[in-house]
Amino acid sequence: MSSTERAARSLKSLKDEEWRTLAGLERAATGFGTPDLGRLARMSRLPPDRVSFATDALERKGLAMRRGGGYVLTREGVEVMALKDYVKKDLIFALGAIIAKGKESDVYEALTEEGEAYALKLYKIGRVSFTNVRKKRARESAEFKSWMTANYDAARREYDALKKLEGLSHAFPRAVAYSRSTVLLEELSGVRLSQRPDLQDAEAALTSVFESMRTAFTMGGMVNADLSEYNLLTDGASVWLIDWPQAVGTSHPNSAELLMHDVRAVAAFFRRAYGIEVDEQKAFDYVSGKTTTLG
Ligand SMILES: Nc1ncnc2c1ncn2[C@@H]1O[C@H](COP(=O)(O)OP(=O)(O)OP(=O)(O)O)[C@@H](O)[C@H]1O
Ligand SMILES: [Mg+2]
């Protein structure tokens, strides 16, 4: 069972005091990182003996762990809070099958009560190391805080970027919500272009990618900044542009450079995989809105 599946399983078994303790741990993490029981009791607004029971239970369930004389949330602890949030808001009802396991995130199907499916992307950037070497408590706190910040920020940034793109084109997944280190997305049906699927019309597919990049840039004010065959999904006809946490706005000092980088990555792949030649400068002028046609 993956950590996310364990988190989903814990969802139903957690008592109110355990939820409050998780919330206390999360609040503490943004401040000083690893609260001891006394501080955690204050952060959770629970009597110390109750917090002690709750942390024992959370530790047993793998949702919290002892570090540097205090307690921190585990990845499962963070994810169970996010899942609860979506369930409470009536957005999802159950966790479905895993769609993809990546380096920086895992993507699961998440089911609504009506039986529809969203894609739930759960970030897992970096790891909190489990070393035997005793570290200074301050250093452990800082490490933990930066792990949380990196994942919470990535989810929020992806959500914000997709909200800026919402309604501009069907080529971007709609972002439904975000919570903690996770973002809830419209589920797309394609496979990665890196798998080199048969395309109905490779040239038309490439043109549609450039069109979408142009829409993102000129209407959404965004550059994906990590575009490649790994972040393009296709069903053979349509192409979707996914994975937006590192996107930058057009006012970013490097936005033109990043846009050119995306153009080059896309052009290089279509050349390699489908034998299509692209004039990169012309493509750049088109996607940046300097010209109105590709040719
Ligand atoms: N909205 C979605 N609908 C369906 N599948 C999706 C969706 N978003 C992502 N996926 C699947 O999850 C994979 C990883 O998504 P994404 O590229 O956004 O994350 P990542 O952290 O960059 O992953 P990786 O480390 O593998 O590059 C995609 O290649 C795709 O298979
Ligand atoms: Mg990706």
Short mmCIF file of C-alpha atoms and ligand atoms in Angstrom, two decimals:
data_model
loop_
_atom_site.label_atom_id
_atom_site.label_comp_id
_atom_site.label_asym_id
_atom_site.label_seq_id
_atom_site.Cartn_x
_atom_site.Cartn_y
_atom_site.Cartn_z
CA MET A 1 0.00 0.00 0.00
CA SER A 2 1.33 3.45 -0.87
CA SER A 3 1.47 6.30 1.62
CA THR A 4 -1.48 7.92 -0.11
CA GLU A 5 -3.55 4.74 0.12
CA ARG A 6 -2.66 4.47 3.80
CA ALA A 7 -3.69 8.09 4.26
CA ALA A 8 -7.03 7.40 2.59
CA ARG A 9 -7.54 4.41 4.86
CA SER A 10 -6.76 6.46 7.98
CA LEU A 11 -9.31 9.06 6.98
CA LYS A 12 -12.24 7.20 8.46
CA SER A 13 -10.56 6.07 11.65
CA LEU A 14 -9.28 9.38 13.01
CA LYS A 15 -10.82 10.79 16.17
CA ASP A 16 -11.49 14.46 16.71
CA GLU A 17 -8.50 14.81 19.06
CA GLU A 18 -6.25 13.28 16.43
CA TRP A 19 -7.48 15.73 13.79
CA ARG A 20 -6.88 18.60 16.20
CA THR A 21 -3.39 17.34 16.91
CA LEU A 22 -2.65 17.07 13.18
CA ALA A 23 -3.87 20.64 12.75
CA GLY A 24 -1.64 21.71 15.64
CA LEU A 25 1.34 19.99 14.05
CA GLU A 26 0.65 21.73 10.76
CA ARG A 27 0.39 25.14 12.43
CA ALA A 28 3.62 24.46 14.32
CA ALA A 29 5.41 23.43 11.13
CA THR A 30 5.02 26.86 9.62
CA GLY A 31 6.54 28.40 12.76
CA PHE A 32 9.20 26.46 14.64
CA GLY A 33 8.84 22.98 13.14
CA THR A 34 9.09 20.33 15.84
CA PRO A 35 6.92 21.17 18.85
CA ASP A 36 7.26 19.18 22.05
CA LEU A 37 4.13 17.86 23.74
CA GLY A 38 3.61 20.99 25.85
CA ARG A 39 3.73 23.31 22.91
CA LEU A 40 1.71 20.95 20.77
CA ALA A 41 -1.00 20.87 23.43
CA ARG A 42 -1.25 24.66 23.20
CA MET A 43 -1.21 24.62 19.39
CA SER A 44 -3.93 21.93 19.32
CA ARG A 45 -5.93 23.47 22.19
CA LEU A 46 -6.04 20.12 23.99
CA PRO A 47 -4.98 19.04 27.49
CA PRO A 48 -1.39 17.63 27.51
CA ASP A 49 -2.49 14.08 28.38
CA ARG A 50 -4.93 14.01 25.47
CA VAL A 51 -2.25 15.26 23.09
CA SER A 52 0.03 12.53 24.33
CA PHE A 53 -2.63 9.90 23.52
CA ALA A 54 -3.25 11.50 20.15
CA THR A 55 0.42 11.66 19.14
CA ASP A 56 0.84 7.98 20.12
CA ALA A 57 -2.11 7.08 17.91
CA LEU A 58 -0.88 9.25 15.04
CA GLU A 59 2.57 7.71 15.30
CA ARG A 60 1.09 4.21 15.16
CA LYS A 61 -0.91 5.16 12.07
CA GLY A 62 2.17 6.64 10.42
CA LEU A 63 0.74 10.17 10.32
CA ALA A 64 3.22 11.82 12.66
CA MET A 65 6.70 11.00 13.91
CA ARG A 66 9.16 12.02 16.58
CA ARG A 67 11.99 14.22 15.46
CA GLY A 68 14.52 16.16 17.44
CA GLY A 69 12.65 16.04 20.72
CA GLY A 70 9.34 16.95 19.15
CA TYR A 71 6.80 15.79 16.61
CA VAL A 72 6.31 16.41 12.90
CA LEU A 73 3.75 15.37 10.33
CA THR A 74 4.66 12.65 7.87
CA ARG A 75 3.73 12.81 4.20
CA GLU A 76 0.73 10.62 5.03
CA GLY A 77 -0.26 13.03 7.78
CA VAL A 78 -0.25 15.90 5.31
CA GLU A 79 -2.17 13.88 2.72
CA VAL A 80 -4.87 12.71 5.11
CA MET A 81 -5.55 16.36 5.97
CA ALA A 82 -5.81 17.25 2.29
CA LEU A 83 -8.14 14.32 1.60
CA LYS A 84 -10.35 15.30 4.51
CA ASP A 85 -10.53 18.82 3.16
CA TYR A 86 -11.75 17.65 -0.25
CA VAL A 87 -14.24 15.23 1.29
CA LYS A 88 -15.58 17.94 3.63
CA LYS A 89 -16.07 20.25 0.65
CA ASP A 90 -17.97 17.46 -1.13
CA LEU A 91 -15.46 17.49 -3.96
CA ILE A 92 -14.40 13.88 -3.66
CA PHE A 93 -15.74 10.80 -2.03
CA ALA A 94 -13.09 8.13 -2.50
CA LEU A 95 -9.58 7.60 -3.76
CA GLY A 96 -9.35 5.55 -6.94
CA ALA A 97 -6.50 3.85 -8.76
CA ILE A 98 -3.07 5.35 -9.25
CA ILE A 99 -2.66 7.00 -12.66
CA ALA A 100 1.05 7.78 -12.59
CA LYS A 101 3.98 7.72 -10.24
CA GLY A 102 6.52 10.44 -10.97
CA LYS A 103 9.67 11.85 -9.43
CA GLU A 104 7.99 14.87 -7.94
CA SER A 105 4.40 13.74 -7.61
CA ASP A 106 2.00 10.83 -7.65
CA VAL A 107 -1.29 11.19 -9.50
CA TYR A 108 -4.39 9.26 -8.42
CA GLU A 109 -7.92 9.11 -9.62
CA ALA A 110 -10.26 10.69 -7.09
CA LEU A 111 -13.92 9.86 -7.37
CA THR A 112 -16.92 12.09 -6.82
CA GLU A 113 -20.15 10.85 -5.30
CA GLU A 114 -21.69 10.97 -8.77
CA GLY A 115 -19.05 8.54 -9.98
CA GLU A 116 -17.04 11.05 -11.96
CA ALA A 117 -13.28 11.10 -11.67
CA TYR A 118 -10.74 13.86 -11.06
CA ALA A 119 -6.98 13.55 -11.14
CA LEU A 120 -5.48 14.19 -7.71
CA LYS A 121 -1.85 15.24 -7.92
CA LEU A 122 0.09 14.78 -4.68
CA TYR A 123 3.51 16.41 -4.55
CA LYS A 124 6.45 14.60 -2.98
CA ILE A 125 9.37 16.92 -3.65
CA GLY A 126 12.43 16.04 -1.60
CA ARG A 127 12.48 13.77 1.41
CA VAL A 128 12.87 14.33 5.07
CA SER A 129 15.91 12.22 5.77
CA PHE A 130 15.84 9.53 8.40
CA THR A 131 19.46 9.63 9.41
CA ASN A 132 20.87 8.09 12.54
CA VAL A 133 23.16 11.00 12.99
CA ARG A 134 21.78 13.23 15.68
CA LYS A 135 21.16 16.61 14.25
CA LYS A 136 20.67 19.88 15.94
CA ARG A 137 16.99 20.39 16.57
CA ALA A 138 17.05 23.72 14.74
CA ARG A 139 18.47 22.06 11.67
CA GLU A 140 15.83 19.33 11.75
CA SER A 141 13.11 21.93 12.06
CA ALA A 142 14.50 23.88 9.13
CA GLU A 143 14.75 20.76 7.00
CA PHE A 144 11.20 19.75 7.76
CA LYS A 145 9.88 23.25 7.18
CA SER A 146 11.56 23.50 3.78
CA TRP A 147 10.13 20.09 2.77
CA MET A 148 6.63 21.23 3.67
CA THR A 149 7.04 24.62 2.07
CA ALA A 150 8.35 23.16 -1.20
CA ASN A 151 5.37 20.83 -1.55
CA TYR A 152 2.68 23.23 -0.35
CA ASP A 153 4.08 25.94 -2.65
CA ALA A 154 4.20 23.66 -5.68
CA ALA A 155 0.54 22.72 -5.27
CA ARG A 156 -0.55 26.32 -4.79
CA ARG A 157 1.57 27.54 -7.70
CA GLU A 158 0.15 24.91 -10.05
CA TYR A 159 -3.38 25.79 -8.96
CA ASP A 160 -2.77 29.52 -9.43
CA ALA A 161 -1.25 29.02 -12.88
CA LEU A 162 -4.13 26.83 -14.06
CA LYS A 163 -6.69 29.30 -12.72
CA LYS A 164 -5.09 31.99 -14.89
CA LEU A 165 -5.50 29.67 -17.87
CA GLU A 166 -9.01 28.52 -17.06
CA GLY A 167 -11.53 28.90 -19.86
CA LEU A 168 -8.92 30.01 -22.41
CA SER A 169 -8.53 26.61 -24.05
CA HIS A 170 -9.42 22.95 -23.51
CA ALA A 171 -5.72 22.20 -23.81
CA PHE A 172 -5.13 22.98 -20.11
CA PRO A 173 -6.60 20.81 -17.34
CA ARG A 174 -9.08 22.68 -15.16
CA ALA A 175 -7.93 23.04 -11.57
CA VAL A 176 -10.79 22.26 -9.20
CA ALA A 177 -9.14 22.96 -5.84
CA TYR A 178 -5.91 22.63 -3.92
CA SER A 179 -5.09 21.61 -0.39
CA ARG A 180 -1.71 21.33 1.32
CA SER A 181 0.67 19.50 -1.01
CA THR A 182 -2.06 18.43 -3.43
CA VAL A 183 -4.04 19.82 -6.34
CA LEU A 184 -7.30 18.43 -7.69
CA LEU A 185 -7.49 18.52 -11.48
CA GLU A 186 -9.84 17.68 -14.29
CA GLU A 187 -8.94 14.16 -15.40
CA LEU A 188 -7.52 13.90 -18.91
CA SER A 189 -7.55 10.72 -20.90
CA GLY A 190 -4.32 10.88 -22.83
CA VAL A 191 -0.92 9.27 -22.71
CA ARG A 192 2.39 11.11 -22.61
CA LEU A 193 3.74 12.16 -25.98
CA SER A 194 7.09 10.70 -24.89
CA GLN A 195 5.55 7.28 -25.53
CA ARG A 196 5.36 8.30 -29.18
CA PRO A 197 1.78 7.23 -29.74
CA ASP A 198 0.40 7.20 -33.27
CA LEU A 199 -1.03 10.62 -34.02
CA GLN A 200 -3.83 11.22 -36.49
CA ASP A 201 -1.87 14.17 -37.85
CA ALA A 202 1.48 14.93 -36.23
CA GLU A 203 1.82 18.30 -37.94
CA ALA A 204 -1.61 19.39 -36.75
CA ALA A 205 -0.74 18.18 -33.24
CA LEU A 206 2.42 20.29 -33.24
CA THR A 207 0.52 23.31 -34.50
CA SER A 208 -2.04 22.86 -31.73
CA VAL A 209 0.74 22.76 -29.10
CA PHE A 210 2.12 26.06 -30.41
CA GLU A 211 -1.39 27.51 -30.48
CA SER A 212 -1.93 26.51 -26.86
CA MET A 213 1.43 27.97 -25.85
CA ARG A 214 0.43 31.17 -27.64
CA THR A 215 -2.89 31.26 -25.81
CA ALA A 216 -1.15 30.70 -22.46
CA PHE A 217 1.34 33.48 -23.20
CA THR A 218 -0.78 36.13 -24.88
CA MET A 219 -4.07 35.60 -23.06
CA GLY A 220 -3.10 33.91 -19.79
CA GLY A 221 0.19 35.74 -19.37
CA MET A 222 1.95 32.45 -18.57
CA VAL A 223 4.94 30.40 -19.74
CA ASN A 224 4.96 26.74 -18.66
CA ALA A 225 8.78 26.74 -18.42
CA ASP A 226 9.01 22.93 -18.28
CA LEU A 227 7.37 21.90 -21.50
CA SER A 228 8.55 18.75 -23.22
CA GLU A 229 7.12 15.47 -24.49
CA TYR A 230 6.77 14.42 -20.83
CA ASN A 231 4.34 17.21 -20.06
CA LEU A 232 2.18 16.81 -23.14
CA LEU A 233 -0.69 14.32 -23.06
CA THR A 234 -2.53 13.14 -26.14
CA ASP A 235 -5.38 10.83 -27.13
CA GLY A 236 -4.06 10.76 -30.69
CA ALA A 237 -6.03 13.82 -31.77
CA SER A 238 -5.99 16.47 -29.02
CA VAL A 239 -2.90 17.52 -27.08
CA TRP A 240 -3.03 18.79 -23.46
CA LEU A 241 -0.34 20.84 -21.74
CA ILE A 242 0.08 19.71 -18.13
CA ASP A 243 2.38 20.24 -15.13
CA TRP A 244 2.40 23.96 -14.32
CA PRO A 245 3.98 24.47 -10.86
CA GLN A 246 7.10 26.13 -12.26
CA ALA A 247 5.19 28.39 -14.67
CA VAL A 248 6.17 32.05 -14.72
CA GLY A 249 4.27 35.14 -15.74
CA THR A 250 5.09 37.08 -18.89
CA SER A 251 6.48 39.90 -16.73
CA HIS A 252 9.17 37.59 -15.30
CA PRO A 253 12.61 38.82 -16.47
CA ASN A 254 13.39 35.41 -18.04
CA SER A 255 9.98 34.72 -19.53
CA ALA A 256 11.14 35.13 -23.15
CA GLU A 257 14.11 32.85 -22.57
CA LEU A 258 11.92 30.24 -20.88
CA LEU A 259 9.37 30.45 -23.68
CA MET A 260 12.13 29.88 -26.25
CA HIS A 261 13.34 26.93 -24.20
CA ASP A 262 9.84 25.42 -24.31
CA VAL A 263 9.60 26.03 -28.08
CA ARG A 264 12.94 24.29 -28.61
CA ALA A 265 12.02 21.29 -26.47
CA VAL A 266 8.73 20.79 -28.31
CA ALA A 267 10.32 21.32 -31.74
CA ALA A 268 13.20 18.95 -30.98
CA PHE A 269 10.82 16.19 -29.95
CA PHE A 270 8.56 16.51 -33.00
CA ARG A 271 11.65 16.49 -35.22
CA ARG A 272 13.03 13.36 -33.52
CA ALA A 273 9.81 11.43 -33.14
CA TYR A 274 7.77 12.49 -36.18
CA GLY A 275 10.36 13.95 -38.57
CA ILE A 276 8.81 17.42 -38.63
CA GLU A 277 11.13 20.38 -39.23
CA VAL A 278 10.36 23.59 -37.36
CA ASP A 279 11.79 27.07 -37.75
CA GLU A 280 12.25 27.78 -34.04
CA GLN A 281 12.50 31.55 -34.41
CA LYS A 282 9.25 31.66 -36.40
CA ALA A 283 7.60 29.43 -33.83
CA PHE A 284 8.82 31.70 -31.04
CA ASP A 285 7.51 34.81 -32.81
CA TYR A 286 4.16 33.09 -33.15
CA VAL A 287 3.79 31.80 -29.60
CA SER A 288 4.94 35.12 -28.15
CA GLY A 289 2.31 36.96 -30.18
CA LYS A 290 4.73 38.90 -32.41
CA THR A 291 3.25 37.27 -35.47
CA THR A 292 -0.21 35.86 -36.09
CA THR A 293 0.68 32.78 -38.13
CA LEU A 294 3.29 30.05 -37.84
CA GLY A 295 4.30 29.99 -41.47
N1 LIG B 1 -5.05 16.01 -15.20
C1 LIG B 1 -4.54 14.80 -15.40
N2 LIG B 1 -5.33 13.81 -15.87
C2 LIG B 1 -4.84 12.57 -16.09
N3 LIG B 1 -3.56 12.22 -15.87
C3 LIG B 1 -2.73 13.17 -15.39
C4 LIG B 1 -3.17 14.50 -15.14
N4 LIG B 1 -2.12 15.21 -14.68
C5 LIG B 1 -1.08 14.37 -14.64
N5 LIG B 1 -1.42 13.14 -15.07
C6 LIG B 1 -0.55 11.95 -15.17
O1 LIG B 1 0.45 12.04 -14.20
C7 LIG B 1 1.74 12.16 -14.81
C8 LIG B 1 2.60 13.12 -14.02
O2 LIG B 1 1.99 14.39 -14.03
P1 LIG B 1 2.87 15.71 -14.02
O3 LIG B 1 3.74 15.76 -15.21
O4 LIG B 1 1.91 16.84 -13.83
O5 LIG B 1 3.70 15.53 -12.68
P2 LIG B 1 5.29 15.41 -12.44
O6 LIG B 1 5.51 15.65 -11.01
O7 LIG B 1 6.03 16.23 -13.42
O8 LIG B 1 5.58 13.92 -12.74
P3 LIG B 1 6.96 13.39 -13.33
O9 LIG B 1 7.94 13.47 -12.20
O10 LIG B 1 6.61 12.00 -13.75
O11 LIG B 1 7.30 14.29 -14.49
C9 LIG B 1 1.44 12.59 -16.24
O12 LIG B 1 2.43 12.19 -17.13
C10 LIG B 1 0.14 11.89 -16.52
O13 LIG B 1 0.36 10.55 -16.85
MG MG B 2 5.79 16.23 -15.49
#
